[in-house]
PDB file of C-alpha atoms in Angstrom:
ATOM      1  CA  MET K  15     -20.067 -21.210   3.801  1.00 75.00           C
ATOM      2  CA  ASN K  16     -22.314 -19.418   6.724  1.00 81.00           C
ATOM      3  CA  CYS K  17     -23.821 -15.592   7.315  1.00 84.00           C
ATOM      4  CA  GLU K  18     -21.610 -13.275   9.060  1.00 78.00           C
ATOM      5  CA  ILE K  19     -24.525 -11.950  10.999  1.00 81.00           C
ATOM      6  CA  CYS K  20     -26.817 -14.427  11.766  1.00 83.00           C
ATOM      7  CA  LYS K  21     -24.475 -17.448  11.316  1.00 83.00           C
ATOM      8  CA  LYS K  22     -26.732 -20.179   9.727  1.00 86.00           C
ATOM      9  CA  GLN K  23     -25.583 -22.096   6.353  1.00 86.00           C
ATOM     10  CA  ILE K  24     -26.148 -20.478   3.161  1.00 78.00           C
ATOM     11  CA  LEU K  25     -25.264 -20.400  -0.138  1.00 68.00           C
ATOM     12  CA  ARG K  26     -22.349 -17.517  -1.542  1.00 58.00           C
ATOM     13  CA  THR K  27     -23.979 -15.543  -3.635  1.00 51.00           C
ATOM     14  CA  TRP K  28     -21.982 -13.167  -6.081  1.00 49.00           C
ATOM     15  CA  ASN K  29     -22.736  -9.746  -6.498  1.00 49.00           C
ATOM     16  CA  VAL K  30     -22.934  -8.609 -10.283  1.00 42.00           C
ATOM     17  CA  LYS K  31     -24.063  -5.736 -11.180  1.00 45.00           C
ATOM     18  CA  GLN K  32     -20.546  -3.867 -11.961  1.00 42.00           C
ATOM     19  CA  PHE K  33     -19.910  -6.007 -14.195  1.00 44.00           C
ATOM     20  CA  ILE K  34     -21.079  -5.197 -16.953  1.00 38.00           C
ATOM     21  CA  PHE K  35     -19.107  -1.909 -16.411  1.00 43.00           C
ATOM     22  CA  GLY K  36     -15.744  -3.804 -16.009  1.00 46.00           C
ATOM     23  CA  LYS K  37     -15.399  -3.418 -12.297  1.00 47.00           C
ATOM     24  CA  THR K  38     -13.775  -6.695  -9.944  1.00 46.00           C
ATOM     25  CA  ILE K  39     -17.251  -8.866  -9.057  1.00 43.00           C
ATOM     26  CA  GLU K  40     -17.929  -8.640  -4.854  1.00 47.00           C
ATOM     27  CA  LEU K  41     -19.325 -10.973  -2.348  1.00 50.00           C
ATOM     28  CA  TYR K  42     -21.842 -10.810   0.028  1.00 56.00           C
ATOM     29  CA  ASP K  43     -21.907 -12.941   3.269  1.00 69.00           C
ATOM     30  CA  ILE K  44     -24.969 -12.528   4.763  1.00 80.00           C
ATOM     31  CA  CYS K  45     -27.962 -14.358   4.062  1.00 85.00           C
ATOM     32  CA  ASN K  46     -31.187 -12.669   2.026  1.00 84.00           C
ATOM     33  CA  GLY K  47     -33.190 -13.223   5.424  1.00 87.00           C
ATOM     34  CA  CYS K  48     -30.598 -11.091   7.622  1.00 88.00           C
ATOM     35  CA  ARG K  49     -30.453  -8.385   3.629  1.00 87.00           C
ATOM     36  CA  LYS K  50     -33.671  -7.831   4.338  1.00 91.00           C
ATOM     37  CA  ASP K  51     -33.233  -6.567   7.423  1.00 94.00           C
ATOM     38  CA  PHE K  52     -31.696  -3.496   7.160  1.00 95.00           C
ATOM     39  CA  ASN K  53     -33.722  -0.080   6.259  1.00 96.00           C
ATOM     40  CA  GLU K  54     -32.965   2.229   3.444  1.00 97.00           C
ATOM     41  CA  ILE K  55     -33.973   5.206   3.416  1.00 98.00           C
ATOM     42  CA  GLY K  56     -36.013   5.565   0.239  1.00 95.00           C
ATOM     43  CA  ALA K  57     -36.589   8.811  -1.983  1.00 96.00           C
ATOM     44  CA  ILE K  58     -38.667  10.561   0.828  1.00 98.00           C
ATOM     45  CA  PHE K  59     -35.738  12.530   3.572  1.00 98.00           C
ATOM     46  CA  CYS K  60     -34.166  15.322   4.586  1.00 98.00           C
ATOM     47  CA  PRO K  61     -32.085  17.171   2.415  1.00 98.00           C
ATOM     48  CA  GLY K  62     -30.056  18.126   4.907  1.00 98.00           C
ATOM     49  CA  CYS K  63     -28.799  15.317   6.760  1.00 98.00           C
ATOM     50  CA  GLY K  64     -30.315  12.831   4.382  1.00 98.00           C
ATOM     51  CA  ARG K  65     -32.597  11.631   7.997  1.00 98.00           C
ATOM     52  CA  LYS K  66     -35.516   9.141   6.876  1.00 98.00           C
ATOM     53  CA  GLN K  67     -39.413  11.295   7.133  1.00 98.00           C
ATOM     54  CA  MET K  68     -42.141  12.242   6.262  1.00 96.00           C
ATOM     55  CA  ASN K  69     -41.490  15.022   4.762  1.00 97.00           C
ATOM     56  CA  SER K  70     -38.573  16.418   2.309  1.00 97.00           C
ATOM     57  CA  LYS K  71     -37.808  19.784   4.517  1.00 97.00           C
ATOM     58  CA  LEU K  72     -34.966  20.427   7.102  1.00 98.00           C
ATOM     59  CA  CYS K  73     -35.164  18.834  10.138  1.00 98.00           C
ATOM     60  CA  SER K  74     -34.740  20.865  13.865  1.00 97.00           C
ATOM     61  CA  ASP K  75     -31.614  19.505  13.469  1.00 96.00           C
ATOM     62  CA  CYS K  76     -30.214  20.948  10.943  1.00 98.00           C
ATOM     63  CA  ASN K  77     -32.622  23.853  11.601  1.00 98.00           C
ATOM     64  CA  LEU K  78     -30.754  24.409  14.700  1.00 96.00           C
ATOM     65  CA  TRP K  79     -27.322  24.118  11.909  1.00 97.00           C
ATOM     66  CA  LYS K  80     -28.274  26.433  10.109  1.00 97.00           C
ATOM     67  CA  ILE K  81     -29.038  28.700  13.018  1.00 97.00           C
ATOM     68  CA  LYS K  82     -25.078  28.290  13.492  1.00 95.00           C
ATOM     69  CA  GLY K  83     -24.320  29.961  10.829  1.00 95.00           C
ATOM     70  CA  TYR K  84     -23.049  26.466   9.133  1.00 96.00           C
ATOM     71  CA  GLN K  85     -23.825  26.195   5.199  1.00 97.00           C
ATOM     72  CA  ILE K  86     -25.850  23.162   5.104  1.00 98.00           C
ATOM     73  CA  ILE K  87     -24.303  19.664   4.262  1.00 98.00           C
ATOM     74  CA  ASN K  88     -26.917  18.439   2.190  1.00 98.00           C
ATOM     75  CA  ASN K  89     -25.657  14.602   3.170  1.00 98.00           C
ATOM     76  CA  ARG K  90     -27.285  11.799   1.419  1.00 98.00           C
ATOM     77  CA  ALA K  91     -27.867   8.484   3.643  1.00 98.00           C
ATOM     78  CA  ILE K  92     -28.412   5.177   2.296  1.00 98.00           C
ATOM     79  CA  TYR K  93     -29.607   2.856   5.592  1.00 98.00           C
ATOM     80  CA  CYS K  94     -31.111   3.921   8.929  1.00 98.00           C
ATOM     81  CA  TYR K  95     -29.427   3.214  12.123  1.00 97.00           C
ATOM     82  CA  ASN K  96     -31.550  -0.040  13.378  1.00 96.00           C
ATOM     83  CA  GLN K  97     -30.574  -2.973  15.628  1.00 94.00           C
ATOM     84  CA  MET K  98     -29.477  -5.122  12.202  1.00 93.00           C
ATOM     85  CA  MET K  99     -27.089  -1.775  10.758  1.00 95.00           C
ATOM     86  CA  LYS K 100     -25.482  -2.327  15.098  1.00 94.00           C
ATOM     87  CA  GLN K 101     -24.716  -5.379  14.890  1.00 90.00           C
ATOM     88  CA  TYR K 102     -23.208  -5.117  11.345  1.00 92.00           C
ATOM     89  CA  PHE K 103     -20.561  -2.516  12.061  1.00 92.00           C
ATOM     90  CA  ARG K 104     -19.826  -4.200  15.768  1.00 90.00           C
ATOM     91  CA  GLU K 105     -18.567  -6.877  13.680  1.00 89.00           C
ATOM     92  CA  TYR K 106     -17.243  -4.389  10.402  1.00 92.00           C
ATOM     93  CA  LYS K 107     -16.360  -1.197  12.488  1.00 91.00           C
ATOM     94  CA  PHE K 108     -15.539  -2.622  15.824  1.00 90.00           C
ATOM     95  CA  ARG K 109     -14.272  -6.680  15.946  1.00 88.00           C
ATOM     96  CA  GLY K 110     -12.210  -5.473  12.450  1.00 87.00           C
ATOM     97  CA  GLY K 111     -14.472  -7.655  10.382  1.00 89.00           C
ATOM     98  CA  TYR K 112     -12.420  -5.313   7.544  1.00 90.00           C
ATOM     99  CA  HIS K 113     -13.912  -8.779   4.742  1.00 88.00           C
ATOM    100  CA  LEU K 114     -17.773  -7.379   5.445  1.00 89.00           C
ATOM    101  CA  LYS K 115     -16.990  -3.990   3.551  1.00 91.00           C
ATOM    102  CA  SER K 116     -17.974  -6.038   0.461  1.00 87.00           C
ATOM    103  CA  ILE K 117     -21.673  -6.654   1.412  1.00 90.00           C
ATOM    104  CA  PHE K 118     -22.141  -2.833   0.655  1.00 92.00           C
ATOM    105  CA  MET K 119     -19.437  -2.197  -1.045  1.00 88.00           C
ATOM    106  CA  GLY K 120     -20.133  -0.333  -4.665  1.00 89.00           C
ATOM    107  CA  GLU K 121     -23.891   1.565  -2.854  1.00 93.00           C
ATOM    108  CA  ILE K 122     -22.355   4.625  -2.283  1.00 96.00           C
ATOM    109  CA  GLU K 123     -20.825   5.272  -5.030  1.00 94.00           C
ATOM    110  CA  LYS K 124     -24.248   4.793  -6.951  1.00 93.00           C
ATOM    111  CA  ILE K 125     -25.130   8.826  -5.874  1.00 96.00           C
ATOM    112  CA  THR K 126     -21.569  10.091  -6.587  1.00 96.00           C
ATOM    113  CA  ASP K 127     -21.184  13.039  -9.016  1.00 96.00           C
ATOM    114  CA  SER K 128     -18.299  12.045 -11.128  1.00 94.00           C
ATOM    115  CA  ARG K 129     -18.069  15.241 -10.972  1.00 96.00           C
ATOM    116  CA  ARG K 130     -17.098  15.883  -7.510  1.00 98.00           C
ATOM    117  CA  THR K 131     -13.885  15.684  -6.120  1.00 97.00           C
ATOM    118  CA  LEU K 132     -14.718  12.517  -3.605  1.00 98.00           C
ATOM    119  CA  ILE K 133     -12.701  13.080   0.208  1.00 98.00           C
ATOM    120  CA  VAL K 134     -13.128  10.233   2.718  1.00 98.00           C
ATOM    121  CA  ILE K 135     -13.120  11.351   6.392  1.00 98.00           C
ATOM    122  CA  PRO K 136     -10.241  10.034   8.572  1.00 96.00           C
ATOM    123  CA  ILE K 137      -9.876   8.438  11.477  1.00 94.00           C
ATOM    124  CA  ALA K 138      -6.842   9.798  14.091  1.00 91.00           C
ATOM    125  CA  ASN K 139      -4.145   8.063  13.976  1.00 89.00           C
ATOM    126  CA  ASP K 140      -4.163   6.149  17.787  1.00 88.00           C
ATOM    127  CA  LYS K 141      -7.281   4.764  15.895  1.00 89.00           C
ATOM    128  CA  LEU K 142      -6.458   3.622  12.219  1.00 90.00           C
ATOM    129  CA  GLN K 143      -3.369   1.831  13.864  1.00 89.00           C
ATOM    130  CA  LYS K 144      -4.838  -0.416  16.971  1.00 88.00           C
ATOM    131  CA  ARG K 145      -8.603  -1.391  13.978  1.00 90.00           C
ATOM    132  CA  GLY K 146      -5.982  -2.092  10.711  1.00 92.00           C
ATOM    133  CA  PHE K 147      -7.850   0.711   8.593  1.00 94.00           C
ATOM    134  CA  ASN K 148     -10.226   3.294   7.670  1.00 95.00           C
ATOM    135  CA  GLN K 149     -14.412   2.091   7.341  1.00 95.00           C
ATOM    136  CA  SER K 150     -15.456   4.409   5.683  1.00 96.00           C
ATOM    137  CA  SER K 151     -12.848   4.105   2.743  1.00 96.00           C
ATOM    138  CA  GLY K 152     -12.805   0.477   3.285  1.00 94.00           C
ATOM    139  CA  LEU K 153     -16.883   0.976   2.185  1.00 94.00           C
ATOM    140  CA  ILE K 154     -15.730   2.316  -1.613  1.00 94.00           C
ATOM    141  CA  SER K 155     -14.663   0.049  -4.737  1.00 89.00           C
ATOM    142  CA  ALA K 156     -10.804   0.276  -5.065  1.00 88.00           C
ATOM    143  CA  GLN K 157     -11.320   1.589  -8.575  1.00 89.00           C
ATOM    144  CA  THR K 158     -13.240   4.818  -7.439  1.00 94.00           C
ATOM    145  CA  LYS K 159     -11.148   7.559  -7.057  1.00 95.00           C
ATOM    146  CA  TRP K 160     -10.345  10.301  -4.134  1.00 97.00           C
ATOM    147  CA  ILE K 161      -8.663  12.460  -2.278  1.00 95.00           C
ATOM    148  CA  ASP K 162      -6.857  12.664   0.997  1.00 96.00           C
ATOM    149  CA  GLY K 163      -7.413  15.659   2.341  1.00 97.00           C
ATOM    150  CA  LEU K 164      -7.835  15.997   5.369  1.00 97.00           C
ATOM    151  CA  LYS K 165      -5.698  14.414   8.688  1.00 96.00           C
ATOM    152  CA  CYS K 166      -6.689  14.245  11.869  1.00 95.00           C
ATOM    153  CA  GLN K 167      -4.789  16.942  14.516  1.00 91.00           C
ATOM    154  CA  LYS K 168      -2.092  15.251  16.402  1.00 80.00           C
ATOM    155  CA  HIS K 169      -3.713  15.887  20.201  1.00 71.00           C
ATOM    156  CA  PHE K 170      -7.034  14.494  18.476  1.00 68.00           C
ATOM    157  CA  LYS K 171      -7.837  10.623  20.600  1.00 58.00           C
ATOM    158  CA  ALA K 172     -11.347  11.033  21.903  1.00 55.00           C
ATOM    159  CA  THR K 173     -14.010   8.152  20.513  1.00 63.00           C
ATOM    160  CA  GLN K 174     -16.706   9.929  18.886  1.00 60.00           C
ATOM    161  CA  SER K 175     -18.926   6.733  20.153  1.00 62.00           C
ATOM    162  CA  LYS K 176     -18.712   7.582  24.174  1.00 67.00           C
ATOM    163  CA  LYS K 177     -19.239  10.821  23.816  1.00 69.00           C
ATOM    164  CA  THR K 178     -22.824  12.351  24.489  1.00 79.00           C
ATOM    165  CA  ARG K 179     -24.671  14.131  22.000  1.00 73.00           C
ATOM    166  CA  TYR K 180     -24.155  17.075  23.604  1.00 68.00           C
ATOM    167  CA  GLN K 181     -20.763  16.919  23.290  1.00 78.00           C
ATOM    168  CA  ARG K 182     -19.758  15.592  20.843  1.00 76.00           C
ATOM    169  CA  ILE K 183     -21.672  18.359  19.153  1.00 79.00           C
ATOM    170  CA  ASN K 184     -19.143  20.503  21.071  1.00 75.00           C
ATOM    171  CA  THR K 185     -15.906  19.296  20.429  1.00 85.00           C
ATOM    172  CA  GLN K 186     -13.738  21.556  18.718  1.00 87.00           C
ATOM    173  CA  GLN K 187     -12.250  21.804  15.306  1.00 91.00           C
ATOM    174  CA  TRP K 188     -10.127  18.225  14.583  1.00 92.00           C
ATOM    175  CA  PHE K 189     -10.009  18.098  11.055  1.00 96.00           C
ATOM    176  CA  GLU K 190      -6.819  19.836   9.051  1.00 97.00           C
ATOM    177  CA  LEU K 191      -5.670  20.593   5.835  1.00 97.00           C
ATOM    178  CA  ASN K 192      -3.543  17.549   3.920  1.00 97.00           C
ATOM    179  CA  ILE K 193      -3.166  18.913   0.471  1.00 96.00           C
ATOM    180  CA  ASP K 194      -1.859  21.801  -0.762  1.00 96.00           C
ATOM    181  CA  PRO K 195      -5.068  24.112  -0.631  1.00 96.00           C
ATOM    182  CA  ASN K 196      -4.597  25.100  -4.980  1.00 95.00           C
ATOM    183  CA  GLN K 197      -5.980  21.157  -5.240  1.00 94.00           C
ATOM    184  CA  ILE K 198      -9.048  22.199  -3.214  1.00 95.00           C
ATOM    185  CA  GLU K 199      -9.446  25.383  -4.553  1.00 96.00           C
ATOM    186  CA  ASN K 200     -13.441  26.519  -6.974  1.00 97.00           C
ATOM    187  CA  LYS K 201     -13.661  22.653  -6.602  1.00 97.00           C
ATOM    188  CA  LYS K 202     -16.496  21.235  -5.597  1.00 98.00           C
ATOM    189  CA  ILE K 203     -16.454  18.637  -2.810  1.00 98.00           C
ATOM    190  CA  THR K 204     -18.181  15.177  -1.666  1.00 98.00           C
ATOM    191  CA  LEU K 205     -17.146  13.736   2.182  1.00 98.00           C
ATOM    192  CA  ILE K 206     -17.534  10.256   2.793  1.00 98.00           C
ATOM    193  CA  ASP K 207     -18.011   8.781   5.916  1.00 98.00           C
ATOM    194  CA  ASP K 208     -19.598   5.625   7.420  1.00 97.00           C
ATOM    195  CA  ILE K 209     -22.173   7.740   9.529  1.00 97.00           C
ATOM    196  CA  TYR K 210     -23.646  10.715   9.883  1.00 98.00           C
ATOM    197  CA  THR K 211     -25.090  11.468  14.215  1.00 95.00           C
ATOM    198  CA  THR K 212     -25.241  14.509  15.328  1.00 95.00           C
ATOM    199  CA  GLY K 213     -23.512  15.823  11.898  1.00 97.00           C
ATOM    200  CA  ARG K 214     -20.539  18.090  14.017  1.00 96.00           C
ATOM    201  CA  THR K 215     -17.625  15.559  12.340  1.00 96.00           C
ATOM    202  CA  LEU K 216     -18.931  16.733   8.805  1.00 98.00           C
ATOM    203  CA  TYR K 217     -19.805  20.156   9.366  1.00 98.00           C
ATOM    204  CA  HIS K 218     -15.797  19.760  10.609  1.00 97.00           C
ATOM    205  CA  ALA K 219     -14.320  18.872   7.827  1.00 98.00           C
ATOM    206  CA  ALA K 220     -17.355  20.800   5.420  1.00 98.00           C
ATOM    207  CA  ASP K 221     -15.161  23.703   7.509  1.00 97.00           C
ATOM    208  CA  CYS K 222     -12.289  23.328   6.732  1.00 97.00           C
ATOM    209  CA  LEU K 223     -12.023  22.956   3.334  1.00 98.00           C
ATOM    210  CA  TYR K 224     -14.546  26.251   2.689  1.00 98.00           C
ATOM    211  CA  GLN K 225     -11.766  27.374   4.689  1.00 96.00           C
ATOM    212  CA  ALA K 226      -8.727  25.622   1.872  1.00 97.00           C
ATOM    213  CA  GLY K 227     -10.745  27.637  -0.716  1.00 97.00           C
ATOM    214  CA  ALA K 228     -13.646  24.974  -1.390  1.00 98.00           C
ATOM    215  CA  LYS K 229     -16.359  26.311  -3.502  1.00 98.00           C
ATOM    216  CA  ASN K 230     -18.821  23.713  -1.664  1.00 98.00           C
ATOM    217  CA  VAL K 231     -19.338  20.779   0.263  1.00 98.00           C
ATOM    218  CA  ASN K 232     -21.599  17.885   0.282  1.00 98.00           C
ATOM    219  CA  SER K 233     -21.751  14.717   2.308  1.00 98.00           C
ATOM    220  CA  ILE K 234     -22.533  11.089   1.295  1.00 98.00           C
ATOM    221  CA  THR K 235     -23.277   8.658   4.642  1.00 98.00           C
ATOM    222  CA  LEU K 236     -24.177   4.443   4.285  1.00 98.00           C
ATOM    223  CA  ILE K 237     -25.833   5.305   8.237  1.00 98.00           C
ATOM    224  CA  ARG K 238     -28.145   7.818   9.245  1.00 97.00           C
TER     225      ARG K 238
END
Protein backbone atom coordinates (compact mmCIF):
# COMPACT_ATOMS: atom_id res chain seq x y z
CA MET A 1 0.00 0.00 0.00
CA ASN A 2 1.00 3.65 -0.37
CA CYS A 3 1.03 6.36 2.27
CA GLU A 4 -2.08 8.53 1.91
CA ILE A 5 -0.01 11.66 2.52
CA CYS A 6 3.33 11.32 0.73
CA LYS A 7 2.25 8.42 -1.55
CA LYS A 8 5.39 6.41 -0.79
CA GLN A 9 5.02 2.65 -0.56
CA ILE A 10 4.74 1.35 2.98
CA LEU A 11 3.88 -1.79 4.86
CA ARG A 12 0.47 -1.57 6.50
CA THR A 13 0.78 -1.00 10.24
CA TRP A 14 -1.76 -2.44 12.65
CA ASN A 15 -3.09 -0.21 15.40
CA VAL A 16 -3.46 -2.63 18.32
CA LYS A 17 -3.42 -0.17 21.21
CA GLN A 18 -7.08 -0.90 22.04
CA PHE A 19 -7.24 -4.52 20.97
CA ILE A 20 -6.80 -5.87 24.50
CA PHE A 21 -10.01 -4.10 25.50
CA GLY A 22 -11.96 -5.96 22.85
CA LYS A 23 -12.33 -3.00 20.52
CA THR A 24 -12.12 -3.09 16.74
CA ILE A 25 -8.63 -3.00 15.27
CA GLU A 26 -8.09 0.10 13.15
CA LEU A 27 -5.52 0.65 10.42
CA TYR A 28 -3.12 3.50 9.88
CA ASP A 29 -2.82 4.57 6.27
CA ILE A 30 0.23 6.81 6.58
CA CYS A 31 3.93 6.12 6.99
CA ASN A 32 5.86 6.74 10.20
CA GLY A 33 7.67 9.66 8.58
CA CYS A 34 4.44 11.54 7.90
CA ARG A 35 3.02 10.66 11.32
CA LYS A 36 6.01 12.33 12.98
CA ASP A 37 5.17 15.57 11.17
CA PHE A 38 1.90 15.88 13.09
CA ASN A 39 2.64 18.19 16.03
CA GLU A 40 1.09 17.09 19.33
CA ILE A 41 0.16 19.88 21.72
CA GLY A 42 1.55 18.17 24.80
CA ALA A 43 1.10 19.00 28.48
CA ILE A 44 1.32 22.81 28.47
CA PHE A 45 -1.58 24.62 26.85
CA CYS A 46 -4.21 27.29 27.35
CA PRO A 47 -6.88 25.82 29.68
CA GLY A 48 -9.58 27.65 27.76
CA CYS A 49 -9.00 26.65 24.14
CA GLY A 50 -6.20 24.07 24.25
CA ARG A 51 -3.70 26.20 22.33
CA LYS A 52 -0.07 25.05 22.68
CA GLN A 53 1.87 27.74 24.53
CA MET A 54 4.66 28.36 27.04
CA ASN A 55 2.39 28.55 30.10
CA SER A 56 -0.95 27.29 31.39
CA LYS A 57 -2.69 30.66 31.64
CA LEU A 58 -5.68 31.76 29.59
CA CYS A 59 -4.57 33.09 26.21
CA SER A 60 -5.65 36.47 24.88
CA ASP A 61 -8.42 34.90 22.75
CA CYS A 62 -9.98 33.16 25.75
CA ASN A 63 -9.74 36.28 27.88
CA LEU A 64 -11.83 38.06 25.24
CA TRP A 65 -14.52 35.35 25.50
CA LYS A 66 -14.40 35.79 29.28
CA ILE A 67 -14.79 39.57 28.97
CA LYS A 68 -17.82 39.01 26.73
CA GLY A 69 -19.43 37.09 29.58
CA TYR A 70 -19.05 33.53 28.33
CA GLN A 71 -18.25 30.62 30.62
CA ILE A 72 -14.88 29.35 29.37
CA ILE A 73 -15.32 26.15 27.36
CA ASN A 74 -12.16 24.45 28.67
CA ASN A 75 -11.40 22.87 25.33
CA ARG A 76 -8.80 20.12 25.16
CA ALA A 77 -7.08 19.73 21.80
CA ILE A 78 -4.62 17.03 20.76
CA TYR A 79 -2.71 18.39 17.74
CA CYS A 80 -1.59 21.75 16.40
CA TYR A 81 -2.84 22.92 13.04
CA ASN A 82 0.39 22.77 11.05
CA GLN A 83 1.12 22.13 7.38
CA MET A 84 0.85 18.35 7.71
CA MET A 85 -2.51 18.59 9.47
CA LYS A 86 -3.71 21.03 6.82
CA GLN A 87 -2.77 18.52 4.14
CA TYR A 88 -4.50 15.71 6.01
CA PHE A 89 -7.75 17.65 6.37
CA ARG A 90 -7.71 18.66 2.75
CA GLU A 91 -7.84 14.96 1.85
CA TYR A 92 -10.12 13.83 4.68
CA LYS A 93 -12.60 16.67 5.05
CA PHE A 94 -12.70 18.40 1.68
CA ARG A 95 -11.88 15.64 -0.81
CA GLY A 96 -14.04 12.90 0.67
CA GLY A 97 -11.27 10.74 2.13
CA TYR A 98 -13.52 9.24 4.80
CA HIS A 99 -11.29 6.18 5.12
CA LEU A 100 -8.58 8.47 6.55
CA LYS A 101 -10.56 8.70 9.79
CA SER A 102 -8.67 5.61 10.94
CA ILE A 103 -5.43 7.61 11.25
CA PHE A 104 -6.67 9.37 14.40
CA MET A 105 -9.27 6.85 15.49
CA GLY A 106 -9.26 6.52 19.28
CA GLU A 107 -7.27 9.70 19.94
CA ILE A 108 -10.28 11.66 21.21
CA GLU A 109 -11.53 8.76 23.35
CA LYS A 110 -8.25 8.75 25.28
CA ILE A 111 -9.15 12.01 26.97
CA THR A 112 -12.93 11.71 27.32
CA ASP A 113 -14.54 11.36 30.73
CA SER A 114 -16.97 8.43 30.89
CA ARG A 115 -19.10 10.36 33.40
CA ARG A 116 -19.91 13.04 30.83
CA THR A 117 -22.41 12.92 27.94
CA LEU A 118 -20.80 13.27 24.51
CA ILE A 119 -22.41 15.42 21.80
CA VAL A 120 -20.82 15.73 18.36
CA ILE A 121 -20.99 19.11 16.65
CA PRO A 122 -23.37 18.74 13.66
CA ILE A 123 -22.87 20.18 10.19
CA ALA A 124 -25.44 21.87 7.96
CA ASN A 125 -27.67 19.55 5.91
CA ASP A 126 -26.50 20.91 2.57
CA LYS A 127 -22.89 20.34 3.56
CA LEU A 128 -23.68 16.84 4.85
CA GLN A 129 -25.36 15.92 1.57
CA LYS A 130 -22.43 17.23 -0.44
CA ARG A 131 -19.67 15.70 1.71
CA GLY A 132 -21.50 12.53 2.66
CA PHE A 133 -20.30 12.44 6.27
CA ASN A 134 -19.73 14.49 9.40
CA GLN A 135 -15.97 14.82 9.77
CA SER A 136 -16.21 15.12 13.58
CA SER A 137 -18.25 11.98 14.24
CA GLY A 138 -15.96 10.19 11.79
CA LEU A 139 -13.08 10.63 14.25
CA ILE A 140 -14.91 8.61 16.93
CA SER A 141 -14.96 4.82 16.96
CA ALA A 142 -18.23 2.97 16.49
CA GLN A 143 -18.06 1.69 20.08
CA THR A 144 -18.15 5.17 21.59
CA LYS A 145 -21.59 6.29 22.77
CA TRP A 146 -22.72 9.83 21.96
CA ILE A 147 -26.03 11.55 21.40
CA ASP A 148 -27.19 13.63 18.45
CA GLY A 149 -28.15 16.51 20.72
CA LEU A 150 -27.80 19.48 18.40
CA LYS A 151 -28.75 20.39 14.85
CA CYS A 152 -28.06 23.34 12.58
CA GLN A 153 -30.90 25.74 12.01
CA LYS A 154 -32.39 25.48 8.53
CA HIS A 155 -31.16 28.90 7.44
CA PHE A 156 -27.53 28.09 8.26
CA LYS A 157 -25.59 27.31 5.08
CA ALA A 158 -22.45 29.45 5.30
CA THR A 159 -19.03 27.79 5.25
CA GLN A 160 -16.96 28.91 8.22
CA SER A 161 -13.62 28.32 6.47
CA LYS A 162 -14.42 31.05 3.94
CA LYS A 163 -15.15 33.70 6.56
CA THR A 164 -12.76 36.18 8.13
CA ARG A 165 -11.98 35.89 11.83
CA TYR A 166 -14.22 38.88 12.57
CA GLN A 167 -17.09 37.37 10.57
CA ARG A 168 -16.79 34.03 12.38
CA ILE A 169 -16.79 35.51 15.87
CA ASN A 170 -19.80 37.71 15.11
CA THR A 171 -21.89 35.03 13.40
CA GLN A 172 -25.32 34.65 14.99
CA GLN A 173 -26.39 31.46 16.78
CA TRP A 174 -26.93 28.63 14.26
CA PHE A 175 -27.59 25.67 16.56
CA GLU A 176 -30.79 24.43 18.10
CA LEU A 177 -31.63 21.50 20.34
CA ASN A 178 -32.29 18.19 18.59
CA ILE A 179 -33.52 16.24 21.65
CA ASP A 180 -35.84 16.59 24.61
CA PRO A 181 -34.26 19.03 27.12
CA ASN A 182 -34.80 16.44 29.86
CA GLN A 183 -32.02 14.37 28.30
CA ILE A 184 -29.41 16.99 29.10
CA GLU A 185 -30.89 18.83 32.08
CA ASN A 186 -28.27 18.99 34.87
CA LYS A 187 -25.93 16.85 32.76
CA LYS A 188 -22.23 17.45 32.19
CA ILE A 189 -21.67 17.62 28.45
CA THR A 190 -18.53 17.25 26.34
CA LEU A 191 -18.73 18.59 22.80
CA ILE A 192 -16.69 16.84 20.10
CA ASP A 193 -15.44 18.75 17.06
CA ASP A 194 -12.62 18.45 14.55
CA ILE A 195 -10.98 21.84 15.06
CA TYR A 196 -11.00 24.86 17.36
CA THR A 197 -10.33 27.99 15.29
CA THR A 198 -11.96 31.03 16.90
CA GLY A 199 -14.17 29.12 19.33
CA ARG A 200 -17.37 30.54 17.86
CA THR A 201 -18.82 27.15 16.93
CA LEU A 202 -18.21 25.61 20.35
CA TYR A 203 -19.43 28.64 22.29
CA HIS A 204 -22.63 28.74 20.23
CA ALA A 205 -23.16 25.04 20.93
CA ALA A 206 -22.43 25.44 24.64
CA ASP A 207 -24.78 28.41 24.89
CA CYS A 208 -27.60 26.37 23.33
CA LEU A 209 -27.03 23.54 25.80
CA TYR A 210 -26.80 25.82 28.83
CA GLN A 211 -30.10 27.41 27.87
CA ALA A 212 -31.61 23.91 27.76
CA GLY A 213 -30.43 23.20 31.31
CA ALA A 214 -26.99 21.58 30.97
CA LYS A 215 -24.94 21.75 34.18
CA ASN A 216 -21.52 22.10 32.56
CA VAL A 217 -20.20 22.05 28.99
CA ASN A 218 -16.62 21.51 27.87
CA SER A 219 -15.15 20.28 24.60
CA ILE A 220 -12.52 18.15 22.90
CA THR A 221 -11.15 18.85 19.45
CA LEU A 222 -8.56 16.99 17.43
CA ILE A 223 -6.88 20.25 16.43
CA ARG A 224 -6.21 23.74 17.78
